[in-house]
Short mmCIF file of C-alpha atoms and ligand atoms in Angstrom, two decimals:
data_model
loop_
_atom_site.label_atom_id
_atom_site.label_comp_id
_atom_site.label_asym_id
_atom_site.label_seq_id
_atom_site.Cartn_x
_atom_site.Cartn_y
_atom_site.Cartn_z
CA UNK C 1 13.16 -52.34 -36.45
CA UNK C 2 15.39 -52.89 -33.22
CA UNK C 3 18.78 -54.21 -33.72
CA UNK C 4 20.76 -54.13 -30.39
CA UNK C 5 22.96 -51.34 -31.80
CA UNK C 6 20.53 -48.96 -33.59
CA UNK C 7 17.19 -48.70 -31.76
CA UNK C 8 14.16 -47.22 -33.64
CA UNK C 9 10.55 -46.31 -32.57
CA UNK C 10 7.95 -44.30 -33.54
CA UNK C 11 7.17 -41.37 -30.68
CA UNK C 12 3.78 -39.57 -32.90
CA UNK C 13 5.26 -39.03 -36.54
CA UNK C 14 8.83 -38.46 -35.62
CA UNK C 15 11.09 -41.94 -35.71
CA UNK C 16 13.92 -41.53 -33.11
CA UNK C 17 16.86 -43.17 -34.37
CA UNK C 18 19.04 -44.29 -31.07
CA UNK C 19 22.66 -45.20 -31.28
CA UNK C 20 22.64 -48.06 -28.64
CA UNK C 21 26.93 -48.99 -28.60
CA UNK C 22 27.71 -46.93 -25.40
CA UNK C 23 30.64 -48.49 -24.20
CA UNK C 24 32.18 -48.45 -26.91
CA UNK C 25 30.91 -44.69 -27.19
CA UNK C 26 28.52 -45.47 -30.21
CA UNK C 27 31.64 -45.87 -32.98
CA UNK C 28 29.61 -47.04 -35.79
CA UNK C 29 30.37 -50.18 -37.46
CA UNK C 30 29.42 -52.15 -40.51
CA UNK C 31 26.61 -53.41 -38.78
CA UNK C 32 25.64 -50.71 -37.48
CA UNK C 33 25.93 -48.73 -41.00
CA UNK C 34 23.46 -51.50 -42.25
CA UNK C 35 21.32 -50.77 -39.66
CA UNK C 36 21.52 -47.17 -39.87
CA UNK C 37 20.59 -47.59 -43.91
CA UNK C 38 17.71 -49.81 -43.26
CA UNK C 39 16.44 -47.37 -40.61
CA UNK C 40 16.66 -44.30 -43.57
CA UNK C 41 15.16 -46.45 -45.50
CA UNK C 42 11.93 -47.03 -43.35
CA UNK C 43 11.71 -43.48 -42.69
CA UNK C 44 12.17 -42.47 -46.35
CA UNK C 45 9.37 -45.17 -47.16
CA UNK C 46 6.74 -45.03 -44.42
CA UNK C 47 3.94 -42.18 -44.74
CA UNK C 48 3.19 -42.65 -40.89
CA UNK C 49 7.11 -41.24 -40.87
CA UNK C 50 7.44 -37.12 -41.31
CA UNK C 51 10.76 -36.53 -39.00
CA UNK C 52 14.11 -38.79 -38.53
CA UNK C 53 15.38 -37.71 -35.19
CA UNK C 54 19.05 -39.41 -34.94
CA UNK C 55 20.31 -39.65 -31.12
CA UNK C 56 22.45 -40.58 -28.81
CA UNK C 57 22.04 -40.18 -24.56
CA UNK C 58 23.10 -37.40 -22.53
CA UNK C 59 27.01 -38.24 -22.68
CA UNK C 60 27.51 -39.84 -26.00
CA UNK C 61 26.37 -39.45 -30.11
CA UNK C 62 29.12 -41.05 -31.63
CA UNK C 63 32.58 -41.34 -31.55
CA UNK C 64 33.06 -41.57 -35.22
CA UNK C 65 33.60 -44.85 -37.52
CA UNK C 66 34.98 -47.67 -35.76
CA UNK C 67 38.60 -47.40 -36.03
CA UNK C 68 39.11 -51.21 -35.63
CA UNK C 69 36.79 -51.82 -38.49
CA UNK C 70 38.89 -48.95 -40.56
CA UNK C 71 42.17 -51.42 -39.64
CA UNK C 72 40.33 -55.16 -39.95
CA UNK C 73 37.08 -54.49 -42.15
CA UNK C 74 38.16 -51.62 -44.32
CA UNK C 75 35.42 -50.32 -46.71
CA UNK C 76 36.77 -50.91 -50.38
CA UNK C 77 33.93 -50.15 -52.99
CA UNK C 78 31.08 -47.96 -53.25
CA UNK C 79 28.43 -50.59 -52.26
CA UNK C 80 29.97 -50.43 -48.60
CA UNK C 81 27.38 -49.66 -46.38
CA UNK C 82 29.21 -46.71 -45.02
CA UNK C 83 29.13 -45.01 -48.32
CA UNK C 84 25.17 -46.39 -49.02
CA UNK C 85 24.92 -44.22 -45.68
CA UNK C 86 26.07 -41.07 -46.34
CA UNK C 87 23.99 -41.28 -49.92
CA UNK C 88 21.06 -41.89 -47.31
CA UNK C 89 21.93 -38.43 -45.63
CA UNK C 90 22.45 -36.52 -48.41
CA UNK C 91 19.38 -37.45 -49.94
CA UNK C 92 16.96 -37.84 -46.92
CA UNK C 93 13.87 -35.53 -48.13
CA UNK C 94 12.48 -35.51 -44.38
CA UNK C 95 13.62 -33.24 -42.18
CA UNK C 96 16.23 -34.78 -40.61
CA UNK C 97 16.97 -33.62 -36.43
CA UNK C 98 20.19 -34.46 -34.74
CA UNK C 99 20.17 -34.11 -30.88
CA UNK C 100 23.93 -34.32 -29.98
CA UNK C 101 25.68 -34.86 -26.35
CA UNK C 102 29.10 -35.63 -25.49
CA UNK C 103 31.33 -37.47 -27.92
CA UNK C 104 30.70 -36.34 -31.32
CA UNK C 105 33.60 -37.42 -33.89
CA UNK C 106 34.18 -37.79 -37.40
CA UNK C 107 30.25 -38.77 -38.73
CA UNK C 108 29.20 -37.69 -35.33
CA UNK C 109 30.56 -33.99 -36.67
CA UNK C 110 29.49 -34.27 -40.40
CA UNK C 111 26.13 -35.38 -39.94
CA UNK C 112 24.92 -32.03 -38.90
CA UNK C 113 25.72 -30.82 -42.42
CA UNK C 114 23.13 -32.55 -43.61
CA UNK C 115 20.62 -31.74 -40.94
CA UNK C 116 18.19 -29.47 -40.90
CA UNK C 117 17.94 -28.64 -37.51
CA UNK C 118 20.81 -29.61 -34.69
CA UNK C 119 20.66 -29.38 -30.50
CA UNK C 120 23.72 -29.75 -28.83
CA UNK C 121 24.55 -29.83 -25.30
CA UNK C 122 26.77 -27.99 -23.32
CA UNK C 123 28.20 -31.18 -22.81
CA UNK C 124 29.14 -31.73 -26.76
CA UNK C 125 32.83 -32.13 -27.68
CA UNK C 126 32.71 -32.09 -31.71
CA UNK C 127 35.91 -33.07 -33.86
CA UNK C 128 36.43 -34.15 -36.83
CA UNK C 129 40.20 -35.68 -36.72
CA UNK C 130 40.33 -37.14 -40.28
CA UNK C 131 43.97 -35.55 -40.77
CA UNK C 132 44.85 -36.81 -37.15
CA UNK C 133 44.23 -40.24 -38.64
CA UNK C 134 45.87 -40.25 -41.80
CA UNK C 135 42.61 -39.76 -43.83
CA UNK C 136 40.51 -36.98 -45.34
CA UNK C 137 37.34 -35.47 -45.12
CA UNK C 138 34.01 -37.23 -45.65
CA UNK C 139 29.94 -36.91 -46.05
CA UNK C 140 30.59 -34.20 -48.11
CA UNK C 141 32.23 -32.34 -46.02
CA UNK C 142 35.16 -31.21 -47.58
CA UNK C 143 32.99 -28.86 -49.48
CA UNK C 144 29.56 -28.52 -47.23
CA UNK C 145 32.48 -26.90 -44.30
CA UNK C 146 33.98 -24.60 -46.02
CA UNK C 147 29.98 -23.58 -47.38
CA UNK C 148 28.77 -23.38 -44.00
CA UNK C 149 31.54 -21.29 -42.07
CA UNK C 150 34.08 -20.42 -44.63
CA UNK C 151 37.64 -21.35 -45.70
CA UNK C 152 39.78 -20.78 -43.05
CA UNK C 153 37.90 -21.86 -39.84
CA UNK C 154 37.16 -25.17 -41.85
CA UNK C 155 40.84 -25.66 -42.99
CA UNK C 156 41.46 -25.07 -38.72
CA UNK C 157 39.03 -27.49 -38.13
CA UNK C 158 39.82 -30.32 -40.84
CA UNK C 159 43.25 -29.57 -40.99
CA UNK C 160 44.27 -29.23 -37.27
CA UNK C 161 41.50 -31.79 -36.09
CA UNK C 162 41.21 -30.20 -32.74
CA UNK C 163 38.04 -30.82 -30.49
CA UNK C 164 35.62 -27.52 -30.06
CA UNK C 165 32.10 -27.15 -28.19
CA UNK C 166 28.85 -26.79 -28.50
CA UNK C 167 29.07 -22.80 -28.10
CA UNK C 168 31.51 -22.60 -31.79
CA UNK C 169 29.69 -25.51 -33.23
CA UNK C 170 26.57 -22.60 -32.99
CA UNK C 171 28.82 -19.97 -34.18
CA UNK C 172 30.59 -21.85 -36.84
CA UNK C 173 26.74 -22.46 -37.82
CA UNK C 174 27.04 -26.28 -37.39
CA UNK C 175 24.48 -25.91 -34.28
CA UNK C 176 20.64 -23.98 -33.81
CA UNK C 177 20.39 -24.20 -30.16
CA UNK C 178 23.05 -24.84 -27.40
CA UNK C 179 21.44 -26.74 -23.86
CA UNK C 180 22.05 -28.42 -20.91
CA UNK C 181 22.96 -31.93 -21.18
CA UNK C 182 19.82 -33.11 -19.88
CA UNK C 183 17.87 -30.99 -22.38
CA UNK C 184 19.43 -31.68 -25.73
CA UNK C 185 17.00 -34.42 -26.26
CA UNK C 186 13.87 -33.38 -25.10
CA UNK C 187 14.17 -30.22 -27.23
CA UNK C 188 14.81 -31.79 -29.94
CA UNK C 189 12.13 -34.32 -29.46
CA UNK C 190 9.46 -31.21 -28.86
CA UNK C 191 10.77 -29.76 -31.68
CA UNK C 192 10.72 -32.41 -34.38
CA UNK C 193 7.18 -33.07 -33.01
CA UNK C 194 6.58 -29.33 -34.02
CA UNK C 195 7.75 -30.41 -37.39
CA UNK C 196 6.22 -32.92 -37.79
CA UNK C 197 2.94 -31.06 -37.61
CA UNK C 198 3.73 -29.10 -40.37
CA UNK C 199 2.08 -29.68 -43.96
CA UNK C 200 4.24 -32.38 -44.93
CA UNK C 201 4.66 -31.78 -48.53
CA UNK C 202 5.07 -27.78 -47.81
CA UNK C 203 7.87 -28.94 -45.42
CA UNK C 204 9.48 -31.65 -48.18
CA UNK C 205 9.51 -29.14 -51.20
CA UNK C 206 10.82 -26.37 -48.63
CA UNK C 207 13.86 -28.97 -47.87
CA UNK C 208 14.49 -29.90 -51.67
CA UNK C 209 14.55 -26.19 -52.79
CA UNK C 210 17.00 -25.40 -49.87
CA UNK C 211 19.37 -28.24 -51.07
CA UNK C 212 18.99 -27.99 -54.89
CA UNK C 213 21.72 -25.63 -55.19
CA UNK C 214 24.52 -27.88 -53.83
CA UNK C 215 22.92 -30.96 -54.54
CA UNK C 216 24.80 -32.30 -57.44
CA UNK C 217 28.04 -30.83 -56.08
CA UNK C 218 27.77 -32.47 -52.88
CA UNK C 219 26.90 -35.51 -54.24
CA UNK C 220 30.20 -35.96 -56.33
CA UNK C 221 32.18 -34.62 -53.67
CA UNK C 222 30.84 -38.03 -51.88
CA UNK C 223 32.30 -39.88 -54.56
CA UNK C 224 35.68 -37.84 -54.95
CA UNK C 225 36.24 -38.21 -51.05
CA UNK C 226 34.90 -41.89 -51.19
CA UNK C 227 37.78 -42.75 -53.50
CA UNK C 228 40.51 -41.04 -51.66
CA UNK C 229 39.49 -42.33 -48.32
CA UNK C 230 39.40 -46.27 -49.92
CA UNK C 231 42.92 -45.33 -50.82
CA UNK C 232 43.67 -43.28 -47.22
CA UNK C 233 42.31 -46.17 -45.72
CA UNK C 234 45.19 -48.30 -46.86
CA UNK C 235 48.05 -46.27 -46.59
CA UNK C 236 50.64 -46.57 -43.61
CA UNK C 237 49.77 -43.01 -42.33
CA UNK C 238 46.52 -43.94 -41.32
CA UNK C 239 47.63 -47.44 -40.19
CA UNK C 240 50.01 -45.73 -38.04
CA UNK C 241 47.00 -43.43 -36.55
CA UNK C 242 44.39 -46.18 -35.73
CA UNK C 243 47.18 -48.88 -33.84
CA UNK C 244 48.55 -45.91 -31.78
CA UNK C 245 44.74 -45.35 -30.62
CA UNK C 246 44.09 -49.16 -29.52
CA UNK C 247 47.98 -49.03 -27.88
CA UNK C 248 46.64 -45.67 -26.50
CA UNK C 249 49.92 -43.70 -27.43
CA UNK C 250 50.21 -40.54 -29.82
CA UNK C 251 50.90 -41.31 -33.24
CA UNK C 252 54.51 -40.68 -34.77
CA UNK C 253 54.08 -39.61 -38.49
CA UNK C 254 57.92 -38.61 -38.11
CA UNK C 255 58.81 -41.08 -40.50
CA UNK C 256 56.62 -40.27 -43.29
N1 COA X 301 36.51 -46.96 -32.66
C1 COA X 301 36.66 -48.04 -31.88
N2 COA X 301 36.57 -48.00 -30.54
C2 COA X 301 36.34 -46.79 -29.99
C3 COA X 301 36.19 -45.63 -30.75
C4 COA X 301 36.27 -45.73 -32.15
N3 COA X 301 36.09 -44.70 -32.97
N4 COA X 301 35.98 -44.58 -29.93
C5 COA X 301 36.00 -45.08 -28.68
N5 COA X 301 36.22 -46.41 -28.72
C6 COA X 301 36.32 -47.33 -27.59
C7 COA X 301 37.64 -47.21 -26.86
O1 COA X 301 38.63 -48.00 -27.49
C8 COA X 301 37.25 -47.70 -25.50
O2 COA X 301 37.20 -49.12 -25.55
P1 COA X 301 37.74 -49.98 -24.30
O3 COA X 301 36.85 -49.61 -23.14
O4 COA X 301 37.56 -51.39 -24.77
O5 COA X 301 39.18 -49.57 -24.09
C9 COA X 301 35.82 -47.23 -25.32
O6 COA X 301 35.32 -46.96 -26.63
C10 COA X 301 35.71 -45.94 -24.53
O7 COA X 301 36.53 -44.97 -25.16
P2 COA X 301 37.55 -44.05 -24.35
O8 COA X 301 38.58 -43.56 -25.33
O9 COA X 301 38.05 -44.77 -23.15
O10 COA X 301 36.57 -42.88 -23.90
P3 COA X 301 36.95 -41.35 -23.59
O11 COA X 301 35.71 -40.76 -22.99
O12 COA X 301 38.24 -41.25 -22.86
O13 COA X 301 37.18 -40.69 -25.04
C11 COA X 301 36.65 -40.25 -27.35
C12 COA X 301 36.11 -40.61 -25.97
C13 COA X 301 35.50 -40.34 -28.32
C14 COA X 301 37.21 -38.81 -27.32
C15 COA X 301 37.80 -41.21 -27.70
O14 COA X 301 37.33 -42.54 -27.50
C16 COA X 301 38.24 -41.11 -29.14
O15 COA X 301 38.98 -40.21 -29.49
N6 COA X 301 37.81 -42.07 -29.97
C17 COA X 301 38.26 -42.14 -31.36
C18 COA X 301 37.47 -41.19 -32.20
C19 COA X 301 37.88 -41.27 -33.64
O16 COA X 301 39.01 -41.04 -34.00
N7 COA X 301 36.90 -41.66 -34.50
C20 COA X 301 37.10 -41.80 -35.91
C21 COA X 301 36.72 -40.54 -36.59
S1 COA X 301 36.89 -40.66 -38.35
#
């Protein structure tokens, strides 16, 4: 399937997944969720599929949701294909590669909790401004954070919403292998294809006992979040945050 915004194709037995929205530095919108969901799907479905790798190019992954569709085209129910997505990456039983460059914000963060193996370039400027914007936490991450690095560095990170780089992404355990920009995607190519050598079902129980633990959990901390973000998503905090990014001025939560 190519749409013009989500590019797949089938390199061996690994599907690269492309985010294809550059100027607009790959902020994912409903569309592009749909896309995104029918591109899982395939690679959940098709046997000729044994790794997803999700990518952007050497300057860009994703700069998040697109925060005029969180003002115009808010999601409001469950069905949304946002929320159809993340169920898609928490339940992906493939291993699932991220090979991240330059912008990486809000999804372009949280995905790599529910990767199983992430490349970053030196290049990589991860955030995940949620509070910044007058929302919370999603993908799970609210909980999966917190799991992965521990409670304060992900209350620094979700609660100050600063930007940080590939080098703490590795050391916060977000990231297995830091590399030059030009790199990020050939090593993660080579090494999905390594993957995707493996005995498949070997690999696929491997990846369900790893998640069984948390997998309940992190599904209903989907749902909790989803809720609360419908409901962020609406309030005049966060409509403050997304006009003051398209009139390119700070936002002034002064008056809430
Ligand atoms: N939603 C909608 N449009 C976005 C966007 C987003 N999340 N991120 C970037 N864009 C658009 C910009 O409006 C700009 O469009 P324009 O050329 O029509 O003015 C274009 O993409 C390029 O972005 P720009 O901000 O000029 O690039 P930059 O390199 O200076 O900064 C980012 C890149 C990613 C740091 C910055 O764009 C940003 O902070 N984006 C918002 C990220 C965000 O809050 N996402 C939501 C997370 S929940």
């Amino acid at each position: 399937m190519n749409t013009d915004l989500i590019h797949t194709e089938l390199d061996g037995r690994v599907l690269r997944l492309r985010l294809n929205r550059f100027d607009k530095k790959n902020a994912l919108t409903v569309d592009m969720y749909r896309g995104l969901n029918a591109a899982f799907a395939r690679a959940s479905e098709d046997p000729a599929v044994r790794v997803l790798l999700v990518e952007g190019n050497e300057t860009c992954f994703c700069a998040g949701n697109d925060l005029g569709d969180f003002l115009n085209n808010p999601a409001d129910s469950m069905d949304a294909p946002v929320f159809q997505f993340l169920g898609h990456l928490a339940e992906f039983k493939k291993p699932l590669v991220a090979a991240i460059n330059g912008a990486a914000v809000g999804i372009g963060t949280t995905i790599t909790l529910h990767c199983d193996l992430v490349f970053a370039g030196d290049n990589t400027r991860f955030q995940m401004p949620f509070v910044n914007l007058g929302l919370i936490p999603e993908a799970g991450s609210s909980f999966l954070l917190p799991l992965t690095c521990g409670h304060v560095r992900a209350a620094e990170l979700l609660m100050l919403g600063e930007g940080f780089d590939a080098a703490t992404a590795k050391e916060l355990g977000l990231v297995n292998r830091v590399c030059a920009a030009a790199e990020t995607i050939p090593t993660a190519l080579a090494t999905a294809q390594r993957l995707a050598e493996q005995p498949p079902e070997s690999i696929r129980l491997t990846k369900a006992l790893m998640k069984q633990a948390h997998k309940g959990r992190v599904e209903q901390t989907i749902l909790d979040e989803a809720a609360a973000f419908m409901e962020r998503l609406k309030s005049a905090e966060a409509k403050e945050a997304f006009t003051a990014f398209f009139e390119k001025r700070k936002a002034d939560f002064s008056r809430f």
